[in-house]
Coordinates of N, CA and C in Angstrom, one line a residue:
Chain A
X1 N 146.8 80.0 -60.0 CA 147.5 81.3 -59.8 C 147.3 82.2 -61.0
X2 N 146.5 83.2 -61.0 CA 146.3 84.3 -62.0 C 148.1 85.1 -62.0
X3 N 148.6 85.3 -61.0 CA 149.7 86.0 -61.4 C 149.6 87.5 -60.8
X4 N 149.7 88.3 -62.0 CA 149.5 89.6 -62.1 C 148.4 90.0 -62.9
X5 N 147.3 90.7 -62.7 CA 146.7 90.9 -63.3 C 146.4 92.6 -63.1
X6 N 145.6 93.3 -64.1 CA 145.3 94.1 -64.1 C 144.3 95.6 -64.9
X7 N 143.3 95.9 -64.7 CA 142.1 96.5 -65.3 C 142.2 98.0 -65.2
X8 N 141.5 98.4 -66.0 CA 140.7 97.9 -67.1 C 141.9 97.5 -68.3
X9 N 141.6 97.1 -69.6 CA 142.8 96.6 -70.4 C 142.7 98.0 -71.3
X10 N 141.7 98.5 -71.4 CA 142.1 100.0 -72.3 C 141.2 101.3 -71.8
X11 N 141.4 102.4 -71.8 CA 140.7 103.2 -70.9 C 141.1 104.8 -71.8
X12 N 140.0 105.7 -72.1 CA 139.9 106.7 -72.6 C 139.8 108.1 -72.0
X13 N 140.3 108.9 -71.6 CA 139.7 110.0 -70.5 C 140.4 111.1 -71.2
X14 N 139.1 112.0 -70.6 CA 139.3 113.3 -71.3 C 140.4 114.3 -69.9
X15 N 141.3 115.1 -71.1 CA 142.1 116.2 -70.7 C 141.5 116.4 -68.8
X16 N 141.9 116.4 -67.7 CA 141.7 116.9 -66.3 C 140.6 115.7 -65.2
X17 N 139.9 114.9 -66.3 CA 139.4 113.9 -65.6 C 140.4 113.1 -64.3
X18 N 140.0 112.2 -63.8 CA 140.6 111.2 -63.1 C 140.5 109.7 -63.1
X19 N 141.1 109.0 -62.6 CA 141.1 107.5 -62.5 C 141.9 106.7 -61.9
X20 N 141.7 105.4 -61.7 CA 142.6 104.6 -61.2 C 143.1 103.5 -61.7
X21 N 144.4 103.0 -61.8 CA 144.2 101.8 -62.7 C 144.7 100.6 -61.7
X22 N 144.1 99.7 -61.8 CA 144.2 98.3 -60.8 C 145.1 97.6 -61.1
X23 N 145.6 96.7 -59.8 CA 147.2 96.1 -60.3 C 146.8 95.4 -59.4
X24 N 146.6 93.9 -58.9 CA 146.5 92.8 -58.2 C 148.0 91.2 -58.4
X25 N 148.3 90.8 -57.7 CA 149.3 89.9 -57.4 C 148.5 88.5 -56.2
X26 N 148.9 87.7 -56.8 CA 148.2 86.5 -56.0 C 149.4 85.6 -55.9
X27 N 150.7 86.1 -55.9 CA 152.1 85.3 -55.7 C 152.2 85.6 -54.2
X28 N 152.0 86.2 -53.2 CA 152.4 86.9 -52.0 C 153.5 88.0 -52.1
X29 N 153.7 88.5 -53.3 CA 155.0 89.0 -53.9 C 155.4 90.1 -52.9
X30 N 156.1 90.9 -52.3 CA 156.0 91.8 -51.7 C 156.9 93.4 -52.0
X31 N 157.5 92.8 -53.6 CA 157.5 94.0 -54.4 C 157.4 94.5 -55.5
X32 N 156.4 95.8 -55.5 CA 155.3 95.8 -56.5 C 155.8 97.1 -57.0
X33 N 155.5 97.3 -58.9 CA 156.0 98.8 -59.5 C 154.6 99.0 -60.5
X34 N 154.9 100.3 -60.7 CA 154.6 100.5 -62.3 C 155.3 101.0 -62.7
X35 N 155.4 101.0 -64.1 CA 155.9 101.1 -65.2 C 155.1 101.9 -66.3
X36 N 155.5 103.0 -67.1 CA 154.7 103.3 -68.8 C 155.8 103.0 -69.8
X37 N 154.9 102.8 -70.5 CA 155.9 102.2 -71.7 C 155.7 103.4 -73.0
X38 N 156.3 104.4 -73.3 CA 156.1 105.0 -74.4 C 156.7 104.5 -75.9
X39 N 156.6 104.7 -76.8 CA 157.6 104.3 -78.2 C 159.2 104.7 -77.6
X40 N 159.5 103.8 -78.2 CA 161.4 104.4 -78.3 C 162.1 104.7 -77.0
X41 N 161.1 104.5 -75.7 CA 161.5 104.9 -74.4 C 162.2 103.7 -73.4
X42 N 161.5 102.6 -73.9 CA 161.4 101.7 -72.8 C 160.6 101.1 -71.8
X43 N 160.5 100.8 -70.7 CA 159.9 101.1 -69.5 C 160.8 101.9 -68.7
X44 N 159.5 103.1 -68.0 CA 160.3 103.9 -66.8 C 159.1 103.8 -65.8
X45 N 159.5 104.1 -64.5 CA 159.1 103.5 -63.4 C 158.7 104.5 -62.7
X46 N 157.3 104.5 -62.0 CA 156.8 105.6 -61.8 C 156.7 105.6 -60.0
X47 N 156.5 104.3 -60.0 CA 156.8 104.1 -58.3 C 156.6 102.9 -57.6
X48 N 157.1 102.7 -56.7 CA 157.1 101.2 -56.1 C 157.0 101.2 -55.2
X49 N 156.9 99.7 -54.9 CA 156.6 99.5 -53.4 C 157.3 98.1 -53.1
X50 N 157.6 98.3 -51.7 CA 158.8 97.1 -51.0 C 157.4 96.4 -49.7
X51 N 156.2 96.2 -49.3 CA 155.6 95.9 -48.7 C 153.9 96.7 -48.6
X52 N 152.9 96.2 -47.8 CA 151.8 97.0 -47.2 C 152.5 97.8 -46.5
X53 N 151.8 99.2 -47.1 CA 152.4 100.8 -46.3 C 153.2 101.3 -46.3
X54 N 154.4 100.8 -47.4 CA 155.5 101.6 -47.9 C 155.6 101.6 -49.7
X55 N 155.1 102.8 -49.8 CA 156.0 103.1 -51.6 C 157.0 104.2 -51.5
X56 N 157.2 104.2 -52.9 CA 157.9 105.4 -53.1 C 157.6 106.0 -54.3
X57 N 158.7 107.0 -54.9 CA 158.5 107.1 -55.9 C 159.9 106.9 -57.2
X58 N 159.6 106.6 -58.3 CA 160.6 106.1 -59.5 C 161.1 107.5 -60.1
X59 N 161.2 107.4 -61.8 CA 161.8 107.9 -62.2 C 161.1 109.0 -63.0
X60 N 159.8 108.5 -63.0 CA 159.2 109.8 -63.8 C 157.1 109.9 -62.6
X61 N 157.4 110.0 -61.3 CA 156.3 110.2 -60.5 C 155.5 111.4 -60.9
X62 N 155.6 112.2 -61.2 CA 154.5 113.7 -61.4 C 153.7 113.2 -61.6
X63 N 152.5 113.8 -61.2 CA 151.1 113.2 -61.6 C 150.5 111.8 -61.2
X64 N 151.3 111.5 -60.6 CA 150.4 110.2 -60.2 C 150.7 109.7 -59.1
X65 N 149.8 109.4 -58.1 CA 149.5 109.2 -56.6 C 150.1 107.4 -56.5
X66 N 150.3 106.6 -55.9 CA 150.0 105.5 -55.4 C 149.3 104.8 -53.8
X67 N 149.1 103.8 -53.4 CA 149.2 103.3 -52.2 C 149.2 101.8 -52.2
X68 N 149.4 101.5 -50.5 CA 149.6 100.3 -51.1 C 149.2 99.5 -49.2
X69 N 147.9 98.5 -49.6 CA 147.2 98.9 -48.2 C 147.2 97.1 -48.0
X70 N 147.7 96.3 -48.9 CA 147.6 95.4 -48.7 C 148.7 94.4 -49.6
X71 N 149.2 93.6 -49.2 CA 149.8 92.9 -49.9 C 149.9 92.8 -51.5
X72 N 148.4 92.5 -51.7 CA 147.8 91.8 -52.7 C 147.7 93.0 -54.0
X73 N 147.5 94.1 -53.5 CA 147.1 95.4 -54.4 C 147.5 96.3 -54.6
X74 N 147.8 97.1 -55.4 CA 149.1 98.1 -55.8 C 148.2 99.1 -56.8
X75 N 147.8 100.0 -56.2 CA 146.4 101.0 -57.6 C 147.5 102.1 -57.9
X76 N 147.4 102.6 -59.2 CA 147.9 103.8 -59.4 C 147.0 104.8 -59.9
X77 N 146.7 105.9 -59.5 CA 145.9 107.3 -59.7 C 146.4 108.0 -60.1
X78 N 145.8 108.5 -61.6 CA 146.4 109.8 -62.2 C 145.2 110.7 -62.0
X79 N 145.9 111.8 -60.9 CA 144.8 112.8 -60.6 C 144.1 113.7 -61.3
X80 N 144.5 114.4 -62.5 CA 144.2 115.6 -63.3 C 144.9 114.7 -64.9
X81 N 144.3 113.8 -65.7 CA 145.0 113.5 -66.7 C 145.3 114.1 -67.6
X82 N 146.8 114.0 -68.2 CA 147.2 115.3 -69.1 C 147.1 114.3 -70.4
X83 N 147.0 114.7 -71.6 CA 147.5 113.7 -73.0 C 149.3 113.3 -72.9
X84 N 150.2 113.7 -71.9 CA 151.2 113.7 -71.7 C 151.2 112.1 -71.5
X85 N 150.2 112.0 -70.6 CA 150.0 110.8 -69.8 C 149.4 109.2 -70.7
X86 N 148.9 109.5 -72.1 CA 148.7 108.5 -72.9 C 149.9 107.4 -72.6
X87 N 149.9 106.9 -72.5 CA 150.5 105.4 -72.8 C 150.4 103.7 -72.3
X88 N 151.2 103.0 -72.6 CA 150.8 101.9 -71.5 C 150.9 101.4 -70.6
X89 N 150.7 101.0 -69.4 CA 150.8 101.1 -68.1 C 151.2 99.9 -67.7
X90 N 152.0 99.3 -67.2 CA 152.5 98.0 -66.6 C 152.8 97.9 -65.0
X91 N 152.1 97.0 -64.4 CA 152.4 96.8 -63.5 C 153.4 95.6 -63.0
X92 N 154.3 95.4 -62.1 CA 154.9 94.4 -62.0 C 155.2 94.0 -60.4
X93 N 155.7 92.4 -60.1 CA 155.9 91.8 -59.1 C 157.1 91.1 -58.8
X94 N 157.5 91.1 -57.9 CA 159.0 90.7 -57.4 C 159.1 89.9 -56.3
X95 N 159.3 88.8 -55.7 CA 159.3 88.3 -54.8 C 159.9 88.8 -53.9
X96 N 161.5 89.2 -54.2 CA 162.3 89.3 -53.3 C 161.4 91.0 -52.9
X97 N 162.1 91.7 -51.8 CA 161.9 92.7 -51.4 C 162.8 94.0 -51.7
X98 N 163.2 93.4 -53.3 CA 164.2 94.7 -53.9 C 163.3 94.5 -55.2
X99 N 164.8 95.4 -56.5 CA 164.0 95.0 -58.0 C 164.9 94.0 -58.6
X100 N 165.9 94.0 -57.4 CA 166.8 92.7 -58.0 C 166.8 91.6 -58.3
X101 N 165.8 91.4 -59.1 CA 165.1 89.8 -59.4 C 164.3 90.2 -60.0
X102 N 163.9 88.9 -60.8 CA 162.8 88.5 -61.8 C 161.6 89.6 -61.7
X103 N 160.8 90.5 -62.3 CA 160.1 90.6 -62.5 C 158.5 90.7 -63.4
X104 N 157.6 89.9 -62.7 CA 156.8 89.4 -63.4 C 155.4 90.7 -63.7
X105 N 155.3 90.5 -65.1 CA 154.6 91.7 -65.8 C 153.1 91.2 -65.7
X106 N 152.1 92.2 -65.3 CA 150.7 92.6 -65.4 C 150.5 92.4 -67.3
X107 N 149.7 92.2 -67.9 CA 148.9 92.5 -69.1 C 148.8 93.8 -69.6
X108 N 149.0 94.6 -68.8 CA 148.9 96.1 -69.3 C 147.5 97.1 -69.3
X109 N 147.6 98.0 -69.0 CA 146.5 98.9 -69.7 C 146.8 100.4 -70.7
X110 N 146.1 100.2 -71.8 CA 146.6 101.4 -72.6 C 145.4 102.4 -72.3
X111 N 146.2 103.4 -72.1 CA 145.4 104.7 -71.7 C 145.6 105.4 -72.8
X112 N 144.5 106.5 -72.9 CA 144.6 107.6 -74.1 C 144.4 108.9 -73.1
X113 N 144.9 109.8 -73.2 CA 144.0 111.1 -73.1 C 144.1 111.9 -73.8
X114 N 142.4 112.2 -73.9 CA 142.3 113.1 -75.1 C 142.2 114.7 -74.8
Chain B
X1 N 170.8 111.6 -64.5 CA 170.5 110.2 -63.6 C 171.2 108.9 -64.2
X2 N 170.8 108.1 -64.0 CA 171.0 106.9 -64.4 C 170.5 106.7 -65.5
X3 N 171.0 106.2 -66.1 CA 170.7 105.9 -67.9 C 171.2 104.5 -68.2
X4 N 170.7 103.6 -69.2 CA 171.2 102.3 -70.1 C 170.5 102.5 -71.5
X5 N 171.8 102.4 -72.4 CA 171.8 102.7 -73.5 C 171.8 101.3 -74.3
X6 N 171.1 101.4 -75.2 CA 170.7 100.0 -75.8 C 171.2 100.0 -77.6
X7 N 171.6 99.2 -77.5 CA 171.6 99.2 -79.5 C 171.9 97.9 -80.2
X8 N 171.0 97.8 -81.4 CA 171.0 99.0 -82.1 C 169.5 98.4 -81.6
X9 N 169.0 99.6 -82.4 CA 167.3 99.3 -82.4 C 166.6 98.9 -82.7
X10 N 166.7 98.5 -83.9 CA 166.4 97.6 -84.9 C 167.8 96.5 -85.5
X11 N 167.3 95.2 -85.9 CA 167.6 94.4 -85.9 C 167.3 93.4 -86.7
X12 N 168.0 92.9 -88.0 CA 167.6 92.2 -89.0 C 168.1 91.2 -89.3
X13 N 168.2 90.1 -88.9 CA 168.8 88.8 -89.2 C 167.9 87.6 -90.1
X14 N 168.5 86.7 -90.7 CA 168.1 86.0 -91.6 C 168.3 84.6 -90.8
X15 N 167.0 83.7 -90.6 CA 167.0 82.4 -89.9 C 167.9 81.6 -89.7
X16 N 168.7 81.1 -88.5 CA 169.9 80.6 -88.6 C 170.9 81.5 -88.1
X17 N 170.8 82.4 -88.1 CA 172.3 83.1 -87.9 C 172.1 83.6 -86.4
X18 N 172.9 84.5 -86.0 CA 173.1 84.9 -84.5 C 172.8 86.4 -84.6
X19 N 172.5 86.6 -83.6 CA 171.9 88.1 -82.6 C 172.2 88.3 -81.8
X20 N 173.3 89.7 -81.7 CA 173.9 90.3 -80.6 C 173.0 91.5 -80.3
X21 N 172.8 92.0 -78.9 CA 172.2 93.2 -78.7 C 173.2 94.3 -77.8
X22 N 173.8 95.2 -77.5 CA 174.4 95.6 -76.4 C 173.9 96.7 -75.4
X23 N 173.9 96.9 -74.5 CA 173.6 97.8 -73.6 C 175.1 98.2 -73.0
X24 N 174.8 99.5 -72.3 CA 175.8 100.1 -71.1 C 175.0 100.9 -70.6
X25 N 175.3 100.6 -68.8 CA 175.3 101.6 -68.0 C 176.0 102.8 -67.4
X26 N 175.3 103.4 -66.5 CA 176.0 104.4 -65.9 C 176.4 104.1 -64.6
X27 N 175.6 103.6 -63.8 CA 175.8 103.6 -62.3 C 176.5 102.0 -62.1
X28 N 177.6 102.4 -61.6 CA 178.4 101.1 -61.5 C 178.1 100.8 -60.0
X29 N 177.0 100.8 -59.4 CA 176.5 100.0 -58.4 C 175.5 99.3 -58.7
X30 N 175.3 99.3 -59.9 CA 174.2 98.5 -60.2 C 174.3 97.0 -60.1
X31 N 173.7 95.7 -60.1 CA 174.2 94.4 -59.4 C 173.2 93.8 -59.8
X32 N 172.4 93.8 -60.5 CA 171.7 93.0 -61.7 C 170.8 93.3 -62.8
X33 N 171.7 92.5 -63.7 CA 171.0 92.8 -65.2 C 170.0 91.9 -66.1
X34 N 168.7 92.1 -65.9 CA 167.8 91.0 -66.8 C 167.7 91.4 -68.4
X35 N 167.2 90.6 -68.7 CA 166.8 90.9 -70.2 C 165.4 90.5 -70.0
X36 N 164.6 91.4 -71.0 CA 163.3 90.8 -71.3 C 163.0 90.8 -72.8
X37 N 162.3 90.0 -73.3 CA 161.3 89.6 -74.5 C 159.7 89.9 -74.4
X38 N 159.6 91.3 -75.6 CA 158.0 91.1 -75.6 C 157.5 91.1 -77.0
X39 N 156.8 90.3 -77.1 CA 155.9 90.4 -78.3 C 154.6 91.6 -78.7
X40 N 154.8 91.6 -79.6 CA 153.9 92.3 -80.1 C 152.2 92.5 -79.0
X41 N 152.0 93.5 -78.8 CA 150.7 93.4 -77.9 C 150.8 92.6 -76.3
X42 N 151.5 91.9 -75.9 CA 152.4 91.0 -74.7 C 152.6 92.1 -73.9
X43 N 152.9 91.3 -72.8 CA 153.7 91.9 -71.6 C 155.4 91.2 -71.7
X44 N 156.0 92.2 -71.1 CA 157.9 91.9 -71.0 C 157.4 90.5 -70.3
X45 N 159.0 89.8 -70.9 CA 159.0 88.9 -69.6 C 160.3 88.5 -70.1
X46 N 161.1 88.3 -68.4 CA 162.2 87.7 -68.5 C 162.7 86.8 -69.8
X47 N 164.0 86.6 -70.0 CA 164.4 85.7 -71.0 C 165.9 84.9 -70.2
X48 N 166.2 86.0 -69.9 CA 168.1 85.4 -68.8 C 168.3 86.8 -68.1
X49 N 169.2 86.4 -67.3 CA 169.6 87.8 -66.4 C 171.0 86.9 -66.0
X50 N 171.4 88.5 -65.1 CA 173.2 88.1 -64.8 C 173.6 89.2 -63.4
X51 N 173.7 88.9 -62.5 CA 174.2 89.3 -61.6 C 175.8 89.3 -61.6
X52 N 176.0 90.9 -61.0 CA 177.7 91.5 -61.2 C 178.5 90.7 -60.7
X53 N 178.4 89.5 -60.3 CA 179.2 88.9 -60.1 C 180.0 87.2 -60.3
X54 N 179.0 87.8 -61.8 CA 179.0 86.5 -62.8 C 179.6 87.4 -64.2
X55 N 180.2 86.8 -65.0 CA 180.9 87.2 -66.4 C 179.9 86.6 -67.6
X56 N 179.7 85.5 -67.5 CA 179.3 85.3 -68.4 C 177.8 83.8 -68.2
X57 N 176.0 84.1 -68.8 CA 175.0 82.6 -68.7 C 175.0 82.3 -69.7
X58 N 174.4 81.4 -69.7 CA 174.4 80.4 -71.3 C 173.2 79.6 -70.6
X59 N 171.7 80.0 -71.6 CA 170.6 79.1 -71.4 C 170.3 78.7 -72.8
X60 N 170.5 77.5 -73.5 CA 169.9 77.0 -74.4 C 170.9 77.9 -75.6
X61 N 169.9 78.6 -76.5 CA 170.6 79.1 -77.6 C 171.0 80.8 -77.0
X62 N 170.5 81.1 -76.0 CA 170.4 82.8 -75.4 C 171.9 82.5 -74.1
X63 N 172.8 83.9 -74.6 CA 173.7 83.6 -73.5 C 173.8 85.4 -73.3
X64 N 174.5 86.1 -72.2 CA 174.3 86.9 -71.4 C 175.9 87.0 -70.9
X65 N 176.8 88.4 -71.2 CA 178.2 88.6 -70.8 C 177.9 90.2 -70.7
X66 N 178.6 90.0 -69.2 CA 179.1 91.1 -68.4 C 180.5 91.8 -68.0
X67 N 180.6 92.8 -68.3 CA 182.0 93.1 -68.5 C 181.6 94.8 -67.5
X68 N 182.1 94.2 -66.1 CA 181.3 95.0 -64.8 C 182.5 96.2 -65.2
X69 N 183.8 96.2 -65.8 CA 184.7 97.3 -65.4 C 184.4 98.4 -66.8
X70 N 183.6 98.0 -67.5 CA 183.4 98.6 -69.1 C 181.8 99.0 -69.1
X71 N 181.0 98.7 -67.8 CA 179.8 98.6 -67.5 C 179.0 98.8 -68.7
X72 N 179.1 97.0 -69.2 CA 178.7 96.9 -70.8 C 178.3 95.3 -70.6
X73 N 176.9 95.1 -71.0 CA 176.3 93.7 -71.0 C 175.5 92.8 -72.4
X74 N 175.6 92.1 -72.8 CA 175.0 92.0 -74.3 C 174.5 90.6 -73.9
X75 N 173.7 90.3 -75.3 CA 172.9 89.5 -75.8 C 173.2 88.6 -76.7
X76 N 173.5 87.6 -76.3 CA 173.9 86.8 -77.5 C 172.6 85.8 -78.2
X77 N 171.8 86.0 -78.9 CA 171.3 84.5 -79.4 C 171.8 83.9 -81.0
X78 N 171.9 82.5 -80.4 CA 172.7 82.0 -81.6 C 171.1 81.0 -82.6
X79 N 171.1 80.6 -83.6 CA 170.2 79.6 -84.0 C 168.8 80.5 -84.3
X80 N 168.7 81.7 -84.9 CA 167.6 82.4 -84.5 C 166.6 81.6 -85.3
X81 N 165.5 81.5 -84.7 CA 164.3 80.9 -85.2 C 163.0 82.2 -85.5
X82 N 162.0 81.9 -86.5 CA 161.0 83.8 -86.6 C 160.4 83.6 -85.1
X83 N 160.0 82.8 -84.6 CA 159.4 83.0 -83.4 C 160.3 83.8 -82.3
X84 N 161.5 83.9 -82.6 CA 162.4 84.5 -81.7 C 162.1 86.4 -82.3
X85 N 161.3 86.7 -83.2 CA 160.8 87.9 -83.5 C 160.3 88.9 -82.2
X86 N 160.9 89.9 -81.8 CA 159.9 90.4 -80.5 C 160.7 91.8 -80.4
X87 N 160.4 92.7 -79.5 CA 161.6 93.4 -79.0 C 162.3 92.9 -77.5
X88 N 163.7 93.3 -77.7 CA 164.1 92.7 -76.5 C 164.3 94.1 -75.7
X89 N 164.5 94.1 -74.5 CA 164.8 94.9 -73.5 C 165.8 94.7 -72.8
X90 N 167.0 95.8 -72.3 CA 167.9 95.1 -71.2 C 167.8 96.2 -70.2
X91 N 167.9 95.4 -69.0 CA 167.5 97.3 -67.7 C 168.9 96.5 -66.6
X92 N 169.1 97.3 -66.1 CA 170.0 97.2 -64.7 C 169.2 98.1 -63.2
X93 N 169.6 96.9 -62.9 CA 168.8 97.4 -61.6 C 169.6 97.2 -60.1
X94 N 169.5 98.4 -59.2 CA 170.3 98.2 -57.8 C 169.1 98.7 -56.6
X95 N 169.3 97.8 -56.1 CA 168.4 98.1 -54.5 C 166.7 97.9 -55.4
X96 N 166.0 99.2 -55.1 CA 164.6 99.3 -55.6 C 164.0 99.7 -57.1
X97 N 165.0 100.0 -57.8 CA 164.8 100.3 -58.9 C 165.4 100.2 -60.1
X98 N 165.2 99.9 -61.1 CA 165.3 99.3 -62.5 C 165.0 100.3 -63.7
X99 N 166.2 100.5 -63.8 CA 166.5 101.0 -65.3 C 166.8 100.2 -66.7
X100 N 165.6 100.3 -67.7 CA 165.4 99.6 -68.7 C 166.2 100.3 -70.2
X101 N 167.2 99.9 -71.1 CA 167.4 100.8 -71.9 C 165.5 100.7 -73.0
X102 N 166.4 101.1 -74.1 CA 165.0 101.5 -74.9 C 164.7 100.2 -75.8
X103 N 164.9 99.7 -75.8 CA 164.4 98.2 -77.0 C 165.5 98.0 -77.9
X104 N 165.7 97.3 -78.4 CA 165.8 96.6 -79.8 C 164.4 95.8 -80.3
X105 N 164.3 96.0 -81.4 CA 163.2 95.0 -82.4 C 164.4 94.1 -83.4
X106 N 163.9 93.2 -83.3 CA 164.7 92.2 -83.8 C 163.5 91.5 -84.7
X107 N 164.2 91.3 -85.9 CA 163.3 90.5 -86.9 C 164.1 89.7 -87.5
X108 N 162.9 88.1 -87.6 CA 164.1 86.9 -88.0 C 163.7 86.9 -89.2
X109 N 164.1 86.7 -90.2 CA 163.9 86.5 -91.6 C 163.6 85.0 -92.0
X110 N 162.7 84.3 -92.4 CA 162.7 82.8 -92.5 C 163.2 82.2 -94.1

């Protein structure tokens, strides 16, 4: 069992570029988030998902797309990157079909934009 | 919106002694509260949690009290060891989403 995993682990992009960052689960988990972690903030939650073909969105969504086409995979897309958007990216899994329970954290990826 | 307020934020204890952390929420529908532990460069990960309809866990040296009418939950660890060094996190969460306050860093002194 890898868990949660997710790539790249650090990623640089200039001011309006684009990208996506990868979030994989090999628990059967069936609910999946991201999260950024700024200094001093915490984790805040940018959008989730309760199954294949349902997300939503969290608490700070602007700027960033999700989908979610299969169990197993959960991508988050930031369309136009702002330097707003530096920070680090966590993805997470849940068994149950809420966030009411355990959730188990991805490795992370630190983004910059410059 | 929904908010959980965490304190203090730093955190200095000397090896052996005890560590309280406290949090409060806003949304008194909220119905469970984890704590997490991350280490430096790590990902969070659970440590105890408490659902609203428990008062009070106790795992090992880490115990966890809920006081659902004061919507106020804290951290107890007692015996602190330096490996217990990390920041902790406490979030409340209802239905689909999870509200994290902002950290404590906690440093054990050896």
């Amino acid at each position: 069992n890898a868990g949660v995993t997710q790539t790249p682990k650090f990623q640089v992009l200039k001011t309006g570029q684009s990208m996506t960052l990868q979030c994989a689960q090999d628990m059967n988990h069936e609910y999946m988030s991201w999260y950024r972690q700024d200094p001093g903030m915490g984790l805040r939650l940018i959008h989730y998902s309760v199954g294949a073909g349902i997300t939503d969105q969290g608490e700070v969504p602007n700027g960033y797309n999700v989908s979610r086409s299969t169990t197993e995979d959960f991508p988050l897309r930031l369309l136009s990157a702002a330097p707003s958007q530096t920070s680090v990216y966590f993805c997470a899994s849940s068994y149950l079909r809420t966030s009411e329970n355990e959730q188990f954290f991805g490795p992370g990826t630190r983004l910059t934009v410059l | 919106g929904e908010n959980v307020e965490q304190h203090p934020s730093t955190l200095s204890v000397q090896e052996g002694d005890s560590a309280v952390i406290k949090c409060t929420y806003s949304d008194s529908a909220s119905n469970y509260f984890p704590w997490y532990k991350q280490e430096l460069g790590k990902r969070p990960q659970l440590i105890i949690d408490i659902r609203s309809n428990v008062g009070e866990k106790k795992d090992q040296r880490i115990a966890v009290t809920l006081n659902k009418t004061a919507k106020h939950f804290s951290l107890h660890i007692t015996e602190t060891q330096p490996e217990d060094s990390a920041v902790y996190f406490c979030a409340a969460s209802k239905g689909f989403k999870t509200i994290f306050g902002a950290g404590t860093r906690l440093f054990v002194k050896a």
